[in-house]
Steps between C-alpha positions, in 0.01 A plus 500: 500500500635841399491770761256773429349790685132529607288722280448847621134550620443760227599261223197382299515143355344508154268229348703220361718470794475215762347523849580255779255324715584296819224251539296286254152502649193655367586868603822447297298363210277814501800710516629333191185559302501864596869549415460322162194713407714797540782356290751371765644160537510330841746260664366297785705332771313219677604168653242301308492437134202610285352717794192713409739810438793303364275339235413828346813696545754536225767365732501268795772441748430191723685564825427553869462862595819492700712330229769752417569325161128528414493859603810574304328342188191732569728790489639389158145557365400822668592789726163553658330249721187486705327225697155337520501406870644607823687190597778540258820525719575859566876398469427406131346834433795664661745302290312591175487870592868527484476466117140561417198722583290299752137595584415470780818522692656237743455734787130550431419139445701393819262691717190355348638143503468494888169584662674609822724753304201600272264575799774705676567690178120588434477612867809708462319690219219601739260268327270276727539117498313250706621455851772236496783332678829351372525124568842345479463244779231322691579725793425797295157354439427442873570869568275651224210711631156355522368771273670335206253206524306399294787545248678385194851341537714560172829365412727795449637356172363316200141506570243574222141414402420411858807265539698545819199648681272376779213657680543457881261569788738439790870481587486116508359506142770752396785277642374204316483689172845638571630143533324388191685784321826355622557778747602743236477878588143623474267789574184458700241761386177582676189441279318818435126583427523519132246661262702458188840395376632733224814531298693782327710408191751771406795566303814724574736587225875581544420880480281461806183537291209295655164373364240303702231279351128499614462333832361145509289330750632154558347172625680197617399133519724273705777762502511533126371796309168416352389830333589863470219750434564845346260778439208323644529473879488846645826620673493840655722753340678550832572137546636484133706813569640367828594155339663649199692752699629224743612290202674782343679580834612140524650488152680833562632386832632176351647696201305254298496500115264272321139381550383433854185404672405582866211321657291672758228414754215741529351466846159543625564865603641576141867521633753351246779256609774382279518111478774399256733630230551307177813638307356402159182481300216354698215257443265786621625707207430259218180677428728784349564274204161573359351784701765768508681723238830331611534153666719438802728293298548770231589729784762256620647496147496882480670544842784241417552647145507861639190602290234737631220356717171423347165639589291294739143605434238238539316443182201305656400334810657159532530180707805270495427141598785259560478152358662220709563148397197385688300594186655211320376255760124558541354170433813269469820417671670545162561848351231597258510820293250760621229629272698795352251537209231591750721751668596671185144504376435766755551863395769701653692198626866472436696176604855480589656152561855455626630208290561281808556136399282348777194600672487461884246586750594825658740594225447828311449400140357836353262772548191657324435871477142596451472867359178686435378867511208376706604389851201270535589325171843443643356354814264280294762367269748441778253289680443295178874449459519386859224256454650353179846453661370424841703770653268576796598864465329758733365739244 
């Protein structure tokens, strides 16, 4: 690998050049599609052959995320790299940053990779989080205040889609959950009286320019996002403003460049509490692919390439529904293709499948965006999609 200097932030990468992606999942796949539609090529580094992103990228480097030979090969293709998930080793991002533009930075991702560091950082910005305690040992648990129960015990690292989390009503239950996690560092959060869960997807460019997308109202089933509703459920302008200002403050405090999502709880008294940061495009932002002037994935391309950020106007009310592998196993133990023709027969329905080789229960296989100028029609067709695919969505 020949030595080269990282690109200055004010350098624009023109279409025809190659952008790098760490991670081969569906978010990387949708980044590839957005980049290619703008004339860029993409190289993906991913440990597994023919990943969802690797199968559509121009170039694929098969290597672990901390393999220096693989990272060096990635740098042979490109001098600008982003990531599709937060658990890429921060050390790998730092290694790449010595010779390439990296968005987001290792320092920003390192904070978000650890719930303990993440909550401390959010609090340091003057933004409310749920009452919590750091848990590193069983002794720590024995000393937590009773006000944290009932609560949720969350592993500090590597948890997603409800994994590494347990609802606990007592200290004894918390200790059992802590043991089941392998006694890894955790946070114990008090459960709060929730009215809604919302998310703010935003993009911040290297110039410091920021755009935010319309706020989505999210519903989870078994810890996995089921639906995001935009432009239909009423969110007061004050709540939307609070959430957007907090998200922008978090991004600025992290010196973050790229696309980011911040999830918030709206409590019964209309106060807004930050829950989690995702340093990448987010499942709740998939609606932007059909319902906004610029999608979250195009914004990710624009930031990495040094292009101006795009407008985020909502074109029409929309509902995003996640499709899990369960839809393949409705009446049989063997996978059976869902009735896609019935789904696509409905007006305003846009289907996005992720190209995964095998359907498994609980595995994200795709999503559907239902877009219509009439909010009632959006709800009507979303319920039909949910029925056809057996999604049990709460819409």
